[in-house]
Short mmCIF file of C-alpha atoms in Angstrom, two decimals:
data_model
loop_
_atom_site.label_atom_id
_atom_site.label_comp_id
_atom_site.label_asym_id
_atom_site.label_seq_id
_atom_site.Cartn_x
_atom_site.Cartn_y
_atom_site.Cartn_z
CA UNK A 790 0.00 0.00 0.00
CA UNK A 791 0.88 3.64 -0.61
CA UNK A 792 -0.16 6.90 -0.45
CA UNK A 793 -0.73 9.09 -2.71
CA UNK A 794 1.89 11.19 -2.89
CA UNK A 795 0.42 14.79 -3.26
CA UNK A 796 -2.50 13.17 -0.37
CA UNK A 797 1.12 12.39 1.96
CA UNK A 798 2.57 16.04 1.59
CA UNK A 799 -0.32 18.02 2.32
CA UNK A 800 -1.22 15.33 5.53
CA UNK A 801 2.31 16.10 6.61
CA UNK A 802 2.24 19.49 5.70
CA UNK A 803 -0.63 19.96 7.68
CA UNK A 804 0.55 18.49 10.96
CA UNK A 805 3.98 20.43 10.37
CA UNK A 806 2.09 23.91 10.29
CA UNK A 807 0.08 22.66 13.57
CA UNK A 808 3.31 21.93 15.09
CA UNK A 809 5.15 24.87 14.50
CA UNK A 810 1.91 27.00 15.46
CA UNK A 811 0.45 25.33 18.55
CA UNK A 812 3.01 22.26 19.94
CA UNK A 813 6.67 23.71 19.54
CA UNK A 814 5.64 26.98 21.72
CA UNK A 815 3.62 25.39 24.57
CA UNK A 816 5.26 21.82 24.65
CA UNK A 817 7.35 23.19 27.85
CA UNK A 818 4.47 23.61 29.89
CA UNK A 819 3.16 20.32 29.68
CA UNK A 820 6.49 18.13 29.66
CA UNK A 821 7.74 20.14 32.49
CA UNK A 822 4.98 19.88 34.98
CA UNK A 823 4.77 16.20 33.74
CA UNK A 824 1.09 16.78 32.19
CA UNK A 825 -0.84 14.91 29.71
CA UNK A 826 -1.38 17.71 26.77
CA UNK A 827 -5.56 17.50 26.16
CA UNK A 828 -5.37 19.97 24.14
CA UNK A 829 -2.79 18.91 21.85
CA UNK A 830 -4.77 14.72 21.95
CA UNK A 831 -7.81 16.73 21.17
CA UNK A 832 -6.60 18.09 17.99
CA UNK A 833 -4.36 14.66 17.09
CA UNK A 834 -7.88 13.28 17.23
CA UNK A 835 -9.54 15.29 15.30
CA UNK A 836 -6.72 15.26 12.31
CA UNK A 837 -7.47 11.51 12.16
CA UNK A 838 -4.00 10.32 13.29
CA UNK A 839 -5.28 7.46 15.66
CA UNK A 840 -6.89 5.68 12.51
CA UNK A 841 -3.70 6.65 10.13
CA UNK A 842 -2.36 3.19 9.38
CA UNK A 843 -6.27 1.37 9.78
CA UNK A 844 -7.38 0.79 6.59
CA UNK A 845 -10.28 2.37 5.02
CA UNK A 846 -12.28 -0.27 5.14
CA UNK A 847 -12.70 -0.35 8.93
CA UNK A 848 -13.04 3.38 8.98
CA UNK A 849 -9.39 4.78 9.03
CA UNK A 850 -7.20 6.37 6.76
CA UNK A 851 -5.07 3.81 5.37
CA UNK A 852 -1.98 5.86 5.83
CA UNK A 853 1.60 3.71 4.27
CA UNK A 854 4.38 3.70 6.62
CA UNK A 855 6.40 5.78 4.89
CA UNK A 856 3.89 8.82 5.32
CA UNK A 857 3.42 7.33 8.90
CA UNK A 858 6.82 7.73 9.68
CA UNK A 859 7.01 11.31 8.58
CA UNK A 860 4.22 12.22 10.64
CA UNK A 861 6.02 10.70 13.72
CA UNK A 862 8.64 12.98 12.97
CA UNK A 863 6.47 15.71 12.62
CA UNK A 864 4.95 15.17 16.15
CA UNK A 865 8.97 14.70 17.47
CA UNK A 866 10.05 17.92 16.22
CA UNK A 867 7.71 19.45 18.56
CA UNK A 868 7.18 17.50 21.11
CA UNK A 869 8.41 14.23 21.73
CA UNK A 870 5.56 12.62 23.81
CA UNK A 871 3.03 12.91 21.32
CA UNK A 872 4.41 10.50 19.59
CA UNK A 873 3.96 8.03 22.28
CA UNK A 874 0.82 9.11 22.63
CA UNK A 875 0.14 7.42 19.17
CA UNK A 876 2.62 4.93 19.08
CA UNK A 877 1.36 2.24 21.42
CA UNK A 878 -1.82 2.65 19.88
CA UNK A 879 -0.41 1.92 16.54
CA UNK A 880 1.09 -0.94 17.30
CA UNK A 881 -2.13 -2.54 18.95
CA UNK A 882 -3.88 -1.20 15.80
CA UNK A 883 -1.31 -3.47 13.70
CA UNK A 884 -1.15 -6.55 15.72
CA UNK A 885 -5.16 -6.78 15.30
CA UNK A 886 -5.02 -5.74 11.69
CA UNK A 887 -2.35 -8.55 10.88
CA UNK A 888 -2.85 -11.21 12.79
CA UNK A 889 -6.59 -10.97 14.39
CA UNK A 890 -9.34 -12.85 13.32
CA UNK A 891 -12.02 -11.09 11.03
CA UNK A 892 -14.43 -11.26 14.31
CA UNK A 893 -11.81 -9.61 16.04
CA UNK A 894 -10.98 -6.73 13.45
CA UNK A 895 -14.30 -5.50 12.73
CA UNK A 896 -14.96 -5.76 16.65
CA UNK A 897 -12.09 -3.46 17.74
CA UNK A 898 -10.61 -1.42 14.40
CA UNK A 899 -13.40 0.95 13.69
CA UNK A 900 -13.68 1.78 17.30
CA UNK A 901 -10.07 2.46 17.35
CA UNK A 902 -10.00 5.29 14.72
CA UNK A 903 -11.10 8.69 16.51
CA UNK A 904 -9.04 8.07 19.54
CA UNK A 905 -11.55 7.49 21.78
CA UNK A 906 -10.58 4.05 22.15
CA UNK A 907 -7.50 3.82 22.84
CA UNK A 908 -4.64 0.85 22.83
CA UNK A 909 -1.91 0.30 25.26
CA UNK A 910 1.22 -2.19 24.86
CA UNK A 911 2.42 -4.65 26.91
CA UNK A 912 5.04 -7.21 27.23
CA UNK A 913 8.06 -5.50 29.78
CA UNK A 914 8.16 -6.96 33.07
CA UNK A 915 10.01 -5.95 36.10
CA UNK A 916 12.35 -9.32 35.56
CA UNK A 917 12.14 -9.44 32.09
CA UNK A 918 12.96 -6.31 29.49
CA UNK A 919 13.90 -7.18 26.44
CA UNK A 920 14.18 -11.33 27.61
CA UNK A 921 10.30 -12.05 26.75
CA UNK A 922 11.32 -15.48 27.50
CA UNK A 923 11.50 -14.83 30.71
CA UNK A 924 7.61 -13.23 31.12
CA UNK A 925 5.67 -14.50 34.53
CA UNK A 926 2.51 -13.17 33.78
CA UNK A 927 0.11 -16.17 33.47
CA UNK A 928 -2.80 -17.03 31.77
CA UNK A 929 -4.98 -19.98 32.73
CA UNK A 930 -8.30 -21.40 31.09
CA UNK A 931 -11.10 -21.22 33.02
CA UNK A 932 -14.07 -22.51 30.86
CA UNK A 933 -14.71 -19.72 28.09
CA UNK A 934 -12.69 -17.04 29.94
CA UNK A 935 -8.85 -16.61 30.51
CA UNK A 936 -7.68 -15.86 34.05
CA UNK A 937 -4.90 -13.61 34.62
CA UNK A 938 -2.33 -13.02 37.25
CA UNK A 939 1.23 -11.41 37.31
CA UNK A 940 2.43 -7.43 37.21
CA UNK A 941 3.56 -5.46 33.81
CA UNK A 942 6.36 -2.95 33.67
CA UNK A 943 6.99 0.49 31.40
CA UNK A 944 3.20 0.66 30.11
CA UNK A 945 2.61 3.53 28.60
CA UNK A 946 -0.95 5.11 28.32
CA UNK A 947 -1.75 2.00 30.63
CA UNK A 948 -4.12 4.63 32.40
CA UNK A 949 -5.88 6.07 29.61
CA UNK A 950 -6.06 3.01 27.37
CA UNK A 951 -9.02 1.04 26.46
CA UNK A 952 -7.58 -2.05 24.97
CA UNK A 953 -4.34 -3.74 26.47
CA UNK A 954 -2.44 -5.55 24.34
CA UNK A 955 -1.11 -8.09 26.57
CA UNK A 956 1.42 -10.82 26.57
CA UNK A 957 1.06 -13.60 29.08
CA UNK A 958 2.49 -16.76 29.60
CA UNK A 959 -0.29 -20.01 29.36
CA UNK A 960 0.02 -23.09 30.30
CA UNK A 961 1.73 -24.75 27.77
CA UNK A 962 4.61 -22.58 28.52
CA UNK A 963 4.48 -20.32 25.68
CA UNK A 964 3.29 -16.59 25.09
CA UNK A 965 0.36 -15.71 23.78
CA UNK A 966 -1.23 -12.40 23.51
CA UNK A 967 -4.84 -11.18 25.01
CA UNK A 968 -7.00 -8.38 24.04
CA UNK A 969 -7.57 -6.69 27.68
CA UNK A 970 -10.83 -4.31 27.50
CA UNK A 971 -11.08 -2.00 30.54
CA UNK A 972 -12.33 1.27 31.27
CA UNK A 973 -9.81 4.07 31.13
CA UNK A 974 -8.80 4.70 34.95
CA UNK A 975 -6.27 3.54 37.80
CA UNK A 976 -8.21 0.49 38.47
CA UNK A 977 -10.88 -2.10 36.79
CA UNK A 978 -11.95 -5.23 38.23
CA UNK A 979 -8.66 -7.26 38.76
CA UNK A 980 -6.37 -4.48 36.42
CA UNK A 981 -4.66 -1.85 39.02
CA UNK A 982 -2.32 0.59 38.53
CA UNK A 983 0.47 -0.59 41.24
CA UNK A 984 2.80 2.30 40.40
CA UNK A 985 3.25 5.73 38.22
CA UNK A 986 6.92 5.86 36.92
CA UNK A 987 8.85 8.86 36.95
CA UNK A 988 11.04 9.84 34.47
CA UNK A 989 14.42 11.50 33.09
CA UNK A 990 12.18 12.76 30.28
CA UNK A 991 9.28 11.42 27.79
CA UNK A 992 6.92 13.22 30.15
CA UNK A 993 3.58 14.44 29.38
CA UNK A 994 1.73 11.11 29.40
CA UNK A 995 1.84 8.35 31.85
CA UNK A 996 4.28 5.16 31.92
CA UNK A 997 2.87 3.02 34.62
CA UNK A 998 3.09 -0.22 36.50
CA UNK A 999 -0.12 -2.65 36.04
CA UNK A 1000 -0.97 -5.38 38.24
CA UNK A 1001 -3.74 -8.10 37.13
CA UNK A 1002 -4.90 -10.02 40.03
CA UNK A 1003 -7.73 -13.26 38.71
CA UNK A 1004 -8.82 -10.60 36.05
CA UNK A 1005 -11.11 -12.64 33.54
CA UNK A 1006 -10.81 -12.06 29.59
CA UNK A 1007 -13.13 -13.99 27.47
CA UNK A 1008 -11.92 -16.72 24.99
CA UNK A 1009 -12.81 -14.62 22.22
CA UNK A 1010 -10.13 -12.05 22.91
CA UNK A 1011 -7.30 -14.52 22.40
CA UNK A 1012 -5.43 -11.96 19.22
CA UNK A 1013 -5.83 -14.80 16.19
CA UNK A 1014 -8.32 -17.12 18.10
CA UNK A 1015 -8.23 -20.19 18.33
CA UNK A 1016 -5.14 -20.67 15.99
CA UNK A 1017 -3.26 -17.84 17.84
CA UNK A 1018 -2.25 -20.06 21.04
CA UNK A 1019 0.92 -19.60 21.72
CA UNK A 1020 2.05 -17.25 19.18
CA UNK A 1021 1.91 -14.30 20.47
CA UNK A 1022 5.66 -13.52 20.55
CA UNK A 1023 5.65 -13.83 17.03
CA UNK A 1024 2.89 -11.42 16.87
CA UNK A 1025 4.79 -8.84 19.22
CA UNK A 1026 8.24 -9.30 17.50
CA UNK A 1027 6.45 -8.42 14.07
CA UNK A 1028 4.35 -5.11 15.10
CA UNK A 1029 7.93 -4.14 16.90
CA UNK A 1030 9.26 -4.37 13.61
CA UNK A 1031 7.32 -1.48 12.47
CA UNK A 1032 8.08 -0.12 16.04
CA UNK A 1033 11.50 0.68 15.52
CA UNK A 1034 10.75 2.18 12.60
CA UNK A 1035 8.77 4.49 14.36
CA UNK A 1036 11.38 4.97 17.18
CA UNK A 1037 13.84 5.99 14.40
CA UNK A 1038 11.61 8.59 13.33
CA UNK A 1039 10.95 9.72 16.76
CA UNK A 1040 15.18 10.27 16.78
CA UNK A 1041 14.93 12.38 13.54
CA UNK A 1042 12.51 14.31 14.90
CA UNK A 1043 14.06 15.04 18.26
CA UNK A 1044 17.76 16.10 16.66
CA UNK A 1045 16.24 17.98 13.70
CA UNK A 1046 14.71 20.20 16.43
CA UNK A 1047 18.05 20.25 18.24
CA UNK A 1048 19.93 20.85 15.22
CA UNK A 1049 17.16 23.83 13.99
CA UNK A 1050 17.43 25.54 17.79
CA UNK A 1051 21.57 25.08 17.43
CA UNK A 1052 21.67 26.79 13.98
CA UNK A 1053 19.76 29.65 15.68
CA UNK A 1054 21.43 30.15 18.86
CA UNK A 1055 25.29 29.91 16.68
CA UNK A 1056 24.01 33.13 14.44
CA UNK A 1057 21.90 34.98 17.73
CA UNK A 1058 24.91 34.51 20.48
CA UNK A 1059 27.77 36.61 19.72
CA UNK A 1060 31.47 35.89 21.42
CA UNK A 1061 34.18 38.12 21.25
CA UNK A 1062 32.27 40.53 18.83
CA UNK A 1063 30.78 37.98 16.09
CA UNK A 1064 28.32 35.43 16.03
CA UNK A 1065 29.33 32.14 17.43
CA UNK A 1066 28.45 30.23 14.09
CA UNK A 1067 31.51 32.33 12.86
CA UNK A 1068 33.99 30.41 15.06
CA UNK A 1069 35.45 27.02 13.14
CA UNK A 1070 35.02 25.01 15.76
CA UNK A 1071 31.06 25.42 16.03
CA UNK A 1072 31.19 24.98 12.49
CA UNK A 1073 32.66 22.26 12.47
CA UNK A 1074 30.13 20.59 15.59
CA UNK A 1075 27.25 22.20 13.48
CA UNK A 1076 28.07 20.18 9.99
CA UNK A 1077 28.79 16.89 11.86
CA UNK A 1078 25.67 17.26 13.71
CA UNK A 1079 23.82 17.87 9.78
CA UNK A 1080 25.10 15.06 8.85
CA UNK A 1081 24.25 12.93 11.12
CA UNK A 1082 20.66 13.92 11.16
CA UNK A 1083 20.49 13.45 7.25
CA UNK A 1084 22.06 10.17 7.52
CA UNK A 1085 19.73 9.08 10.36
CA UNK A 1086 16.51 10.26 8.19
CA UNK A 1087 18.07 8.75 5.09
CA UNK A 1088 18.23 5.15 6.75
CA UNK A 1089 14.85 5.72 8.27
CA UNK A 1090 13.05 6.58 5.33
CA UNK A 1091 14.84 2.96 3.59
CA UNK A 1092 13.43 1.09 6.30
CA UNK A 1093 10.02 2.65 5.58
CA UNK A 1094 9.59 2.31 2.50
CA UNK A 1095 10.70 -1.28 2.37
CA UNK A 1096 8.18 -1.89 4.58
CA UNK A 1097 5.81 -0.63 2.38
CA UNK A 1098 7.14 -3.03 -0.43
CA UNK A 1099 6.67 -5.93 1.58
CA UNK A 1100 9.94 -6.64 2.79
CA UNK A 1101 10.98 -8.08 5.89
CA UNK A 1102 12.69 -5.21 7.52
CA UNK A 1103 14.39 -6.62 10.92
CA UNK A 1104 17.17 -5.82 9.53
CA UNK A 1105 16.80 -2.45 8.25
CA UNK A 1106 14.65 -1.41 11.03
CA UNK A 1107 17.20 -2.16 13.71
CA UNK A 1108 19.99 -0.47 12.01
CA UNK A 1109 17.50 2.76 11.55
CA UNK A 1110 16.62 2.69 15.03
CA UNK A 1111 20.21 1.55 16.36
CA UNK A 1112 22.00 4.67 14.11
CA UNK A 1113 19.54 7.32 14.50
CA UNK A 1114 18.89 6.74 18.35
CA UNK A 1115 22.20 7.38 19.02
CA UNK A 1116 22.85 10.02 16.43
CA UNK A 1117 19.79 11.98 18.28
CA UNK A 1118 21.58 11.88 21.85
CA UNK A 1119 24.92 13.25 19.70
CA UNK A 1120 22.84 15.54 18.12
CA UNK A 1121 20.98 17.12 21.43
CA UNK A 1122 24.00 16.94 23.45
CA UNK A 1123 25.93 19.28 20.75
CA UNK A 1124 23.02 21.25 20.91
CA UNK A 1125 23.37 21.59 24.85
CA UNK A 1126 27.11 22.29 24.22
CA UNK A 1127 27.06 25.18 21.80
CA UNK A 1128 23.96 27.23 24.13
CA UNK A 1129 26.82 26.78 26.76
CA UNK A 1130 25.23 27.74 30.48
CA UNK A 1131 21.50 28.82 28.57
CA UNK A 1132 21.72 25.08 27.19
CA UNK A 1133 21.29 23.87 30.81
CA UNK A 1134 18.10 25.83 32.09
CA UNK A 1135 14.66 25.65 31.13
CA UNK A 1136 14.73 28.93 29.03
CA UNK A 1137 15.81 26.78 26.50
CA UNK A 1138 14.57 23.62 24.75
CA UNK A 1139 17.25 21.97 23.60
CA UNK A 1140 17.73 20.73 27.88
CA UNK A 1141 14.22 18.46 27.17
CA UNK A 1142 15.56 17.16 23.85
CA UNK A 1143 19.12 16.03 25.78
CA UNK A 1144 16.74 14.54 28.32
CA UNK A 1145 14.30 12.85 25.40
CA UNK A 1146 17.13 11.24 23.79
CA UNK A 1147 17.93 8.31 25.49
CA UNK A 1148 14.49 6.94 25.91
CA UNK A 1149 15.33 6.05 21.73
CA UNK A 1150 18.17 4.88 22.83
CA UNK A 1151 16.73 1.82 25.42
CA UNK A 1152 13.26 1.80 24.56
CA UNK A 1153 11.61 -1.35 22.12
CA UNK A 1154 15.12 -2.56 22.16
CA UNK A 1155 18.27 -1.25 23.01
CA UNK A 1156 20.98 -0.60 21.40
CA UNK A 1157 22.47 -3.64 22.24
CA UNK A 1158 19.76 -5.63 21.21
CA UNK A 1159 19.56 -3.91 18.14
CA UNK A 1160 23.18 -4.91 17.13
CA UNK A 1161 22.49 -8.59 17.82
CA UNK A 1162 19.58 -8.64 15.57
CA UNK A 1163 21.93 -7.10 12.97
CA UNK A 1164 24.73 -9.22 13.40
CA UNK A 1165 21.96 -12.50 13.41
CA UNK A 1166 20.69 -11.22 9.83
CA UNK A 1167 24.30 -10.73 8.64
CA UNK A 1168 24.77 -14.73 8.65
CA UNK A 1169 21.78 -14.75 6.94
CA UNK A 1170 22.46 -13.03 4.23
CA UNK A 1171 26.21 -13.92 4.44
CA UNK A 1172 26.72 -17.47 4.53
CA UNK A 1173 29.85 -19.02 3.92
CA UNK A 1174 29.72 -21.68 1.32
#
C-alpha cells in the first residue's frame, strides 16, 4: 500500500504547520509539569491520526508507513511525547489488523480510529525487558474465559487506554497475547495501577506499573483465536518491527529540532564581537551534527519504504533505530554544548531534547539488542559456502 503522494505532503504538511503554530511553543508547559497535553490529543484526534495506518475499510485512513513515519517525525520535532501518545496505539492497531481474526478486526478497528478508544502495549516486566522469555505473567483457562495473574512494567498510556495488548504466559509454557478491555482509569476489576513511573524525560503522558490479580478475559479475545495459542511472541516481534521504525523517526525528529534551535542560537549569540556560528570550531560541531541527522533520516526513510514493499525489515529497522537513536543523543547533546550555560536551564529547549534522547536509545530494544539482531541477519544473508 501507498499513499498518494500529493495526499502524503499536504497530511504532513498539515501536521507540520500545527506543530510549528500550537506544539513547539507550549510543549514546555506540559512536559515540564509532567502533564498529559488534552489539548494537543484533542486536535491529534480530530486530524485523524489514531486511525492513520487502519485501513479504510474499517473506517481509518489507510496511511503507508512511509507517510506514517514522517508524521512521527512531525509530532517529534515538537514534542516528543506525542508520539507516544500514538505509538502504542499503533502498534495494537497493527497486531489486530495482521494477525486478528475477522471477528476480532471489525470488533475493535473501527472503534479504534477517533481516539476514543484507545490501545496500550504490553510485554516489559520488572524481571524481564527485552528477555520475553522470561515473562511471569500467566494465563490460565477457566471454561470460556482466561484468568490472569502477574504485574507489567513500562506501560505507557496504561491509564488512559481502552484495549491492552497483553502478553502472558499459558500453560503450555508459551506466550500468547490477550485483548484486555477495561475502562480508562487507575483500576478495573482485577487491572490496578500498582505504580506511576517517573522519568528522566518522555513526560507528558503516563508510563505506569499494572498489576492483574484473577482478572477474567473472554476466549474470544485470544489476538488470532483459536489458531493464535501460543504465538503471540511472534505477533509482538512483528508489530515491533514497524516499532522501531517508528522509534527511528521519533530520533529524527528530536535532533532535527536540536539541530534547527543550534543553527539559531550559533548566528543569535555573539562571542568576542561575532556570532558564534563564525567560530570554526562550532562549524565544524554544526556540519557533523547535519550530517548525522540526514544520515539518520536517510536510513529511516529505507526502512520505511521497504516496509511498504513488503519486505521483511528486521534488519533495516534495527539499524535505523540503532544509528539514529544514538545520532539523536549526539545531536541534542551538541546542541546543549554550543547554548553553553543557557543550554542547561529551562529557558531553553534543547535541555528536554538532551533529556528525550535516550528513551530512543533503550526503549523497544536497546541498542544492544539492536546490534544482535543485525549481526543475526548478517549470517543470513552472508553465509559461507
Amino acid at each position: 500500500m501507498t499513499t498518494d503522494q500529493a495526499l502524503a505532503d499536504e497530511i504532513v504538511g498539515t501536521i507540520r504547520q500545527w506543530v510549528d503554530r500550537d506544539v513547539m511553543p507550549n510543549a514546555s508547559e506540559f512536559e515540564l509539569s509532567d502533564t498529559f497535553p488534552q489539548a494537543m490529543f484533542d486536535q491529534m484526534c480530530e486530524f485523524g491520526l489514531f486511525g492513520s495506518t487502519i485501513a479504510e475499510e474499517y473506517g481509518g485512513l489507510g496511511l503507508d508507513i512511509m507517510t506514517y513515519t514522517r508524521i512521527i517525525e512531525e509530532l517529534s520535532r515538537g514534542f516528543m511525547s506525542l508520539a507516544g501518545i500514538l505509538n502504542t496505539h499503533k502498534i495494537g492497531a497493527t497486531m489486530i489488523a495482521r494477525f486478528g481474526t475477522e471477528e476480532q478486526k471489525q470488533r475493535f478497528l473501527p472503534r479504534m480510529c477517533d481516539g476514543s478508544f484507545r490501545a496500550a502495549f504490553s510485554l516489559s516486566e520488572p524481571d524481564a525487558g527485552s528477555d520475553t522469555g522470561a515473562l511471569r505473567c500467566r494465563a490460565e483457562r477457566d471454561g470460556d474465559e482466561w484468568v490472569v495473574n502477574g504485574t507489567k512494567m513500562w506501560v505507557t498510556n496504561g491509564v488512559r487506554s481502552s484495549l491492552v495488548m497483553l502478553m502472558v504466559r499459558t500453560p503450555d509454557d508459551r506466550i500468547t497475547c490477550l485483548l484486555v478491555e477495561k475502562e480508562p482509569g487507575e483500576s478495573f476489576e482485577g487491572i490496578s495501577v500498582s505504580k506511576k513511573i517517573d522519568k528522566l524525560g518522555y513526560r507528558g503522558l503516563e508510563t505506569v506499573e499494572m498489576s492483574y490479580v484473577d482478572h477474567r478475559v473472554p476466549h474470544g479475545n485470544v489476538l488470532g483465536g483459536e489458531e493464535g495459542i501460543g504465538h503471540g511472541r511472534r505477533y509482538a516481534l512483528s508489530a515491533l518491527e514497524l516499532g522501531r521504525i517508528n522509534v527511528a523517526s521519533r530520533s529524527v525528529g528530536v535532533a532535527q529540532a536540536a539541530f534547527e534551535a543550534a543553527m539559531r542560537y550559533a548566528q543569535q549569540r555573539h562571542t568576542f564581537g561575532r556570532p558564534i556560528f563564525e567560530h570554526q570550531a562550532i562549524q565544524f560541531k554544526l556540519a557533523e551534527m547535519a550530517t548525522k541527522l540526514q544520515a539518520a533520516r536517510l536510513m529511516t526513510y529505507d526502512a520505511a519504504r521497504r516496509a511498504d514493499a513488503g519486505e521483511r525489515v528486521d534488519m533495516e529497522a534495527g539499524m535505523a533505530k540503532l544509528f539514529a537513536s544514538e545520532a539523536a543523543f549526539e545531536i541534542a547533546t551538541d546542541a546543549l554544548r554550543i547554548h553553553g550555560g543557557n543550554g542547561y536551564t529551562t529557558e531553553y529547549p534543547v535541555e528536554r531534547y538532551f533529556r528525550d534522547t535516550p528513551l530512543m536509545i533503550i526503549g523497544e530494544g536497546t541498542s544492544e539488542i539492536q546490534k544482535m539482531v543485525i549481526a543475526r541477519k548478517l549470517l543470513e544473508r552472508y553465509p559461507v559456502d
